[in-house]
Amino acid sequence: MGRMEGRNEINFGNATILALGKAFPHQLVMQEFLVDGYFKNTNCDDPELKQRLTRLCKTTTVKTRYVVMSEEILKKYPELAVEGLPTVKQRLDICNAAVTEMAIEASQSCIKKWGRPISDITHVVYVSSSEARLPGGDLYLAKGLGLSPETKRVMLYFAGCSGGVAGLRVAKDIAENNPGSRVLLATSETTIIGFKPPSVDRPYDLVGVALFGDGAGAMIIGSNPIRDIERPLFELHTAIQHFLPDTEKIIDGRLTEEGISFKLERELPQIIEDNIEGFCDKLISISGINDREYNKLFWAVHPGGPAILNRLEKKLDLSPEKLSASRRALADYGNASSNTIVYVLEYMLEEKKDITDWGLILAFGPGITFEGILTKNLTI
């Protein structure tokens, strides 16, 4: 399509994704059992709230999720299930350790697939909206992996659902401006930072209970892959970011004495629908593609929720299979915030029958911020 045709040819100098990895906590939650378990663990018996959560669990299309939260944690910290208690210290104690453990595991999996020594990693980009500490999780990840103290680190905190693609954009810039570098991008998230009992005063909290999951993701990014050693998956051609003025309250998160409080406004899917076509057209036009045949592209979209995917599909008139990897990731892992784009890309590679030469990696987060990368598939 357009002047950028070419199959499986690498543009040397452009960053490529060289490997993917993921990790999860041990606790698997089946969506059909979530409602009873959540209300039992929070000692709530409000039938109206229970009915509302039951409906939400069906509409989110999530089937399974992994979570750090467990009965053991609630026995040790029963105050986490009580309304209004200052529990941010306890939450951060749990979250800081959990996200580091998952990030290390995902990174080790990724490095193993990459096939080069861990000592060849020159940079780390670490993304999380689930911890807060000094030094940050980037240092604990580097230490846990046994990276050189000379490894250069960048940390992105509280970028929310767009964090994974924002981190990929930063890793791309680092790789392309530091010849020979190899960048480890790691993302790690847990919902414990915002776990709360149900409340009639916060009905929007139930959306998060029905939708969000925990886990970690990792990628290795570098330019000029070494033939016969590295196996590039995607070339990252062009990356852009755009925030929508005066929408900063649509995705609102605050760190309080009770942990993080999130509020998602109902108009979020509509705002994304109203702006997605212009954003994608800008990304495509910057890159030199001279038509807008969206169904000739593959679409790796962060699955913020089914309403966002449905509206994007309708607005751009995409064939249903174009978002199948995003829908599959949402069903299997929930919205795992910054991690989820890794799971989408893995499923996309599995579903090779639907992946074309060129595509877009997209995510939407607080701001409202749009992140997009024009990407070339190198596996076909």
Coordinates of C-alpha atoms in Angstrom, one line a residue:
M1 CA 0.0 0.0 0.0
G2 CA 1.4 3.3 -1.0
R3 CA 5.2 3.8 -1.6
M4 CA 6.3 1.8 1.5
E5 CA 5.6 -1.7 0.1
G6 CA 8.2 -4.3 0.9
R7 CA 8.0 -7.7 2.6
N8 CA 10.3 -8.7 5.5
E9 CA 12.9 -6.1 4.6
I10 CA 14.5 -4.3 7.5
N11 CA 15.2 -0.6 7.3
F12 CA 18.5 -0.5 9.1
G13 CA 18.6 2.3 11.6
N14 CA 14.9 1.9 12.6
A15 CA 14.3 0.2 15.9
T16 CA 12.9 -3.3 16.0
I17 CA 11.2 -5.4 18.6
L18 CA 13.5 -8.4 19.0
A19 CA 11.7 -10.4 21.7
L20 CA 8.5 -10.4 23.9
G21 CA 7.9 -11.8 27.4
K22 CA 5.2 -11.8 30.0
A23 CA 4.6 -12.9 33.6
F24 CA 1.6 -13.1 36.0
P25 CA 0.9 -13.6 39.7
H26 CA -0.2 -17.0 40.7
Q27 CA -3.8 -16.2 41.5
L28 CA -6.1 -16.9 38.6
V29 CA -9.7 -15.4 38.8
M30 CA -12.5 -16.9 36.7
Q31 CA -14.9 -14.1 35.9
E32 CA -18.0 -16.1 36.8
F33 CA -16.7 -16.5 40.3
L34 CA -15.5 -13.0 40.8
V35 CA -18.7 -11.4 42.1
D36 CA -19.3 -13.8 45.0
G37 CA -15.6 -13.8 46.0
Y38 CA -15.3 -10.0 45.9
F39 CA -18.4 -9.4 48.0
K40 CA -17.3 -12.1 50.5
N41 CA -13.8 -10.7 50.8
T42 CA -15.1 -7.2 51.4
N43 CA -17.9 -8.2 53.8
C44 CA -20.5 -6.5 51.7
D45 CA -24.1 -7.8 51.1
D46 CA -25.6 -5.0 49.1
P47 CA -27.8 -6.8 46.6
E48 CA -28.1 -3.8 44.2
L49 CA -24.3 -3.4 44.0
K50 CA -23.9 -7.1 43.6
Q51 CA -26.4 -7.2 40.7
R52 CA -24.6 -4.2 39.1
L53 CA -21.2 -5.9 39.3
T54 CA -22.7 -9.1 37.8
R55 CA -23.9 -7.2 34.8
L56 CA -20.6 -5.4 34.4
C57 CA -18.7 -8.7 34.5
K58 CA -20.7 -9.9 31.5
T59 CA -20.4 -6.7 29.5
T60 CA -16.6 -6.4 29.9
T61 CA -16.1 -9.7 27.9
V62 CA -13.3 -10.7 30.3
K63 CA -13.2 -14.4 31.0
T64 CA -10.1 -14.8 33.2
R65 CA -7.6 -12.6 35.0
Y66 CA -4.5 -12.9 37.1
V67 CA -4.3 -10.9 40.4
V68 CA -1.9 -10.4 43.2
M69 CA -4.7 -10.0 45.7
S70 CA -5.4 -13.2 47.7
E71 CA -7.1 -14.5 50.8
E72 CA -3.7 -14.7 52.5
I73 CA -3.1 -11.0 51.8
L74 CA -6.5 -10.0 53.2
K75 CA -5.9 -12.1 56.3
K76 CA -2.6 -10.3 56.9
Y77 CA -4.0 -6.9 56.0
P78 CA -7.8 -7.0 56.7
E79 CA -7.8 -3.2 56.7
L80 CA -7.6 -3.2 52.9
A81 CA -11.2 -4.3 52.8
V82 CA -12.4 -1.6 55.2
E83 CA -13.8 1.7 53.9
G84 CA -11.9 4.9 54.8
L85 CA -8.8 3.6 56.6
P86 CA -5.3 5.0 55.7
T87 CA -3.7 2.0 54.0
V88 CA -1.3 3.5 51.4
K89 CA 1.8 2.2 53.3
Q90 CA 0.5 -1.4 53.4
R91 CA -0.6 -1.2 49.7
L92 CA 2.8 0.1 48.6
D93 CA 4.6 -2.6 50.7
I94 CA 2.7 -5.2 48.8
C95 CA 2.8 -3.5 45.4
N96 CA 6.4 -2.5 45.3
A97 CA 7.5 -6.1 45.9
A98 CA 4.9 -7.7 43.6
V99 CA 5.6 -5.5 40.6
T100 CA 9.4 -6.0 40.9
E101 CA 9.0 -9.8 41.1
M102 CA 6.7 -9.9 38.0
A103 CA 8.9 -7.5 36.0
I104 CA 11.9 -9.6 36.7
E105 CA 10.1 -12.8 35.6
A106 CA 8.8 -11.2 32.4
S107 CA 12.2 -9.8 31.6
Q108 CA 13.9 -13.1 32.1
S109 CA 11.4 -14.8 29.8
C110 CA 12.0 -12.1 27.2
I111 CA 15.8 -12.2 27.4
K112 CA 15.7 -16.0 27.0
K113 CA 13.8 -15.7 23.8
W114 CA 16.1 -13.0 22.6
G115 CA 19.1 -15.3 22.8
R116 CA 21.8 -12.9 23.7
P117 CA 23.6 -12.5 27.0
I118 CA 22.0 -10.3 29.6
S119 CA 25.2 -8.3 29.7
D120 CA 24.4 -7.0 26.2
I121 CA 21.5 -4.9 27.6
T122 CA 22.5 -1.3 27.6
H123 CA 19.3 0.5 28.7
V124 CA 16.2 -0.1 30.7
V125 CA 12.8 1.6 30.3
Y126 CA 10.5 0.7 33.2
V127 CA 6.8 1.5 33.3
S128 CA 4.3 1.2 36.2
S129 CA 1.3 2.9 37.6
S130 CA 1.2 0.6 40.6
E131 CA 4.1 1.6 42.8
A132 CA 5.8 4.7 44.4
R133 CA 9.3 4.7 46.0
L134 CA 12.8 6.1 45.8
P135 CA 14.8 4.6 44.3
G136 CA 12.2 3.4 41.8
G137 CA 11.3 0.1 40.4
D138 CA 13.8 0.6 37.5
L139 CA 16.7 0.1 39.9
Y140 CA 15.2 -2.9 41.7
L141 CA 14.6 -4.5 38.3
A142 CA 18.1 -3.9 37.2
K143 CA 19.4 -5.2 40.5
G144 CA 17.2 -8.3 40.4
L145 CA 18.3 -9.2 36.8
G146 CA 21.9 -8.7 37.7
L147 CA 22.4 -5.9 35.1
S148 CA 25.6 -3.8 35.0
P149 CA 25.6 -0.7 37.2
E150 CA 26.4 1.1 34.0
T151 CA 23.0 0.3 32.5
K152 CA 21.2 3.5 31.7
R153 CA 17.6 3.6 33.2
V154 CA 14.5 5.5 32.4
M155 CA 11.3 5.3 34.5
L156 CA 7.7 6.2 33.4
Y157 CA 5.3 6.4 36.3
F158 CA 1.5 6.7 36.2
A159 CA 1.0 6.8 32.5
G160 CA -1.9 4.3 32.9
C161 CA -3.1 2.3 29.9
S162 CA -1.0 4.2 27.4
G163 CA 2.2 3.5 29.4
G164 CA 3.2 0.4 27.4
V165 CA 3.2 2.2 24.1
A166 CA 4.7 5.3 25.6
G167 CA 7.5 3.1 26.9
L168 CA 7.9 1.6 23.5
R169 CA 8.2 5.0 21.9
V170 CA 10.9 6.0 24.4
A171 CA 12.8 2.7 23.8
K172 CA 12.6 3.3 20.1
D173 CA 14.2 6.8 20.5
I174 CA 17.0 5.4 22.7
A175 CA 17.7 2.5 20.4
E176 CA 17.9 4.7 17.3
N177 CA 20.1 7.3 18.9
N178 CA 22.6 5.0 20.6
P179 CA 24.1 2.7 17.9
G180 CA 24.5 -0.9 19.1
S181 CA 22.3 -0.4 22.1
R182 CA 19.8 -3.0 23.3
V183 CA 16.9 -1.6 25.4
L184 CA 14.9 -3.7 27.8
L185 CA 11.3 -2.3 28.2
A186 CA 9.5 -3.7 31.2
T187 CA 6.0 -3.0 32.4
S188 CA 4.4 -4.2 35.6
E189 CA 1.0 -3.6 37.2
T190 CA -1.2 -4.7 40.1
T191 CA -4.6 -3.5 41.1
I192 CA -3.9 -3.8 44.8
I193 CA -2.9 -0.2 44.8
G194 CA -6.6 0.7 44.2
F195 CA -8.5 -2.2 45.7
K196 CA -11.5 -1.0 47.7
P197 CA -14.8 -2.4 49.1
P198 CA -17.9 -1.6 47.0
S199 CA -19.7 1.7 47.8
V200 CA -22.9 3.3 46.5
D201 CA -20.9 6.5 46.5
R202 CA -18.4 5.2 44.0
P203 CA -20.3 3.1 41.4
Y204 CA -17.6 3.6 38.9
D205 CA -15.2 1.5 41.1
L206 CA -17.2 -1.6 40.0
V207 CA -16.1 -1.1 36.4
G208 CA -12.5 -1.5 37.5
V209 CA -13.4 -4.6 39.6
A210 CA -14.9 -6.2 36.5
L211 CA -12.2 -5.1 34.0
F212 CA -8.7 -4.8 35.4
G213 CA -6.0 -7.4 35.9
D214 CA -2.4 -7.8 37.0
G215 CA 0.8 -8.9 35.3
A216 CA 4.0 -7.8 33.6
G217 CA 5.3 -7.5 30.1
A218 CA 8.7 -7.1 28.5
M219 CA 10.3 -6.4 25.2
I220 CA 13.9 -6.1 23.8
I221 CA 14.3 -3.2 21.4
G222 CA 17.3 -2.5 19.2
S223 CA 18.3 -1.3 15.7
N224 CA 20.3 -3.2 13.1
P225 CA 19.6 -6.8 14.4
I226 CA 22.5 -9.2 14.2
R227 CA 21.8 -11.7 11.4
D228 CA 21.4 -15.4 12.5
I229 CA 21.4 -14.4 16.2
E230 CA 18.5 -12.0 16.6
R231 CA 15.1 -12.6 15.1
P232 CA 13.3 -9.2 14.7
L233 CA 9.5 -9.3 15.0
F234 CA 8.4 -5.8 14.3
E235 CA 10.1 -2.7 12.9
L236 CA 9.0 0.6 14.6
H237 CA 8.8 3.1 11.8
T238 CA 7.2 6.2 13.2
A239 CA 5.9 7.1 16.7
I240 CA 3.7 10.0 17.7
Q241 CA 1.8 11.2 20.8
H242 CA -1.1 13.6 21.1
F243 CA -3.1 14.8 24.1
L244 CA -6.6 16.2 23.8
P245 CA -6.9 19.6 25.5
D246 CA -9.3 20.0 28.4
T247 CA -9.9 16.2 28.8
E248 CA -7.6 15.7 31.8
K249 CA -10.5 14.9 34.1
I250 CA -11.9 12.1 31.9
I251 CA -9.4 9.6 33.3
D252 CA -8.8 10.9 36.8
G253 CA -6.4 9.1 39.3
R254 CA -5.2 10.3 42.7
L255 CA -2.8 8.8 45.2
T256 CA -4.5 9.2 48.6
E257 CA -4.1 7.7 52.1
E258 CA -6.4 4.9 50.9
G259 CA -4.3 4.1 47.8
I260 CA -5.1 5.2 44.3
S261 CA -8.6 6.3 43.4
F262 CA -9.6 6.1 39.8
K263 CA -12.5 7.6 38.1
L264 CA -13.4 7.0 34.4
E265 CA -16.0 9.2 32.9
R266 CA -18.7 7.6 30.7
E267 CA -17.8 9.7 27.7
L268 CA -14.3 8.2 27.3
P269 CA -15.3 5.8 24.5
Q270 CA -17.1 8.5 22.6
I271 CA -14.1 10.9 22.9
I272 CA -11.8 8.2 21.5
E273 CA -14.2 7.5 18.7
D274 CA -14.4 11.2 17.8
N275 CA -10.6 11.6 17.6
I276 CA -9.2 8.3 16.5
E277 CA -9.5 8.7 12.7
G278 CA -7.7 12.1 12.7
F279 CA -4.9 10.6 14.9
C280 CA -4.4 7.5 12.7
D281 CA -4.5 9.6 9.5
K282 CA -1.8 11.9 10.9
L283 CA 0.4 8.9 11.8
I284 CA -0.1 7.3 8.4
S285 CA 0.5 10.6 6.5
I286 CA 3.7 11.4 8.4
S287 CA 5.0 8.0 7.3
G288 CA 4.4 8.5 3.6
I289 CA 1.6 6.0 3.1
N290 CA -0.7 7.5 0.5
D291 CA -4.0 5.9 1.1
R292 CA -6.3 5.2 4.0
E293 CA -7.3 1.6 3.5
Y294 CA -7.5 0.7 7.1
N295 CA -8.2 -3.0 6.5
K296 CA -4.9 -3.4 4.7
L297 CA -3.2 -2.6 8.1
F298 CA -2.9 -4.8 11.2
W299 CA -4.2 -3.2 14.4
A300 CA -2.5 -3.9 17.7
V301 CA -4.8 -1.8 20.0
H302 CA -4.7 -1.7 23.8
P303 CA -8.0 -3.1 24.8
G304 CA -9.2 -0.5 27.3
G305 CA -12.6 -2.1 27.3
P306 CA -15.1 -3.6 24.8
A307 CA -16.8 -0.2 24.2
I308 CA -13.5 1.4 23.1
L309 CA -12.8 -1.5 20.7
N310 CA -16.3 -1.6 19.4
R311 CA -16.4 2.2 18.6
L312 CA -12.9 2.1 17.0
E313 CA -14.0 -0.8 14.8
K314 CA -17.2 0.9 13.8
K315 CA -15.6 4.3 13.2
L316 CA -12.8 3.0 11.0
D317 CA -15.0 0.3 9.4
L318 CA -12.6 -2.5 10.3
S319 CA -13.3 -6.1 9.6
P320 CA -14.0 -8.0 12.8
E321 CA -10.8 -10.0 12.6
K322 CA -8.7 -6.9 12.7
L323 CA -9.2 -6.5 16.5
S324 CA -9.2 -10.2 17.3
A325 CA -5.9 -10.1 19.1
S326 CA -7.0 -7.2 21.3
R327 CA -10.3 -8.9 22.1
R328 CA -8.5 -12.1 23.0
A329 CA -6.1 -10.4 25.3
L330 CA -9.0 -8.6 27.0
A331 CA -10.8 -11.9 27.5
D332 CA -7.8 -13.8 28.8
Y333 CA -6.1 -11.2 31.0
G334 CA -8.5 -8.2 31.4
N335 CA -7.2 -4.7 31.0
A336 CA -3.8 -5.1 32.5
S337 CA -2.9 -1.4 32.0
S338 CA 0.5 -0.8 30.4
N339 CA 1.2 -4.6 30.1
T340 CA -1.6 -5.4 27.8
I341 CA 0.0 -4.3 24.5
V342 CA 2.6 -7.0 25.0
Y343 CA -0.1 -9.7 25.2
V344 CA -1.8 -8.2 22.1
L345 CA 1.4 -8.4 20.1
E346 CA 2.0 -12.0 21.2
Y347 CA -1.5 -13.0 20.1
M348 CA -1.1 -11.1 16.8
L349 CA 2.0 -13.2 16.0
E350 CA 0.1 -16.4 16.9
E351 CA -2.7 -15.4 14.5
K352 CA -0.4 -15.0 11.5
K353 CA -3.3 -15.5 9.0
D354 CA -4.6 -12.1 9.9
I355 CA -1.4 -10.1 10.2
T356 CA -0.4 -7.9 7.2
D357 CA 2.9 -6.1 6.3
W358 CA 2.1 -2.8 8.0
G359 CA 0.1 -1.9 11.0
L360 CA -0.6 0.4 13.9
I361 CA 0.2 0.0 17.6
L362 CA -2.2 2.2 19.6
A363 CA -3.1 3.0 23.2
F364 CA -5.1 5.6 25.1
G365 CA -4.4 6.9 28.6
P366 CA -4.7 9.7 31.0
G367 CA -4.7 13.1 29.4
I368 CA -6.5 12.0 27.3
T369 CA -3.3 10.9 25.6
F370 CA -3.1 9.0 22.3
E371 CA 0.0 7.0 21.6
G372 CA 0.6 5.5 18.1
I373 CA 3.4 3.7 16.3
L374 CA 3.4 2.8 12.6
T375 CA 4.9 -0.7 12.6
K376 CA 6.1 -3.2 10.0
N377 CA 5.7 -6.9 10.6
L378 CA 9.0 -8.7 9.9
T379 CA 7.7 -12.3 10.5
I380 CA 6.0 -12.9 7.1

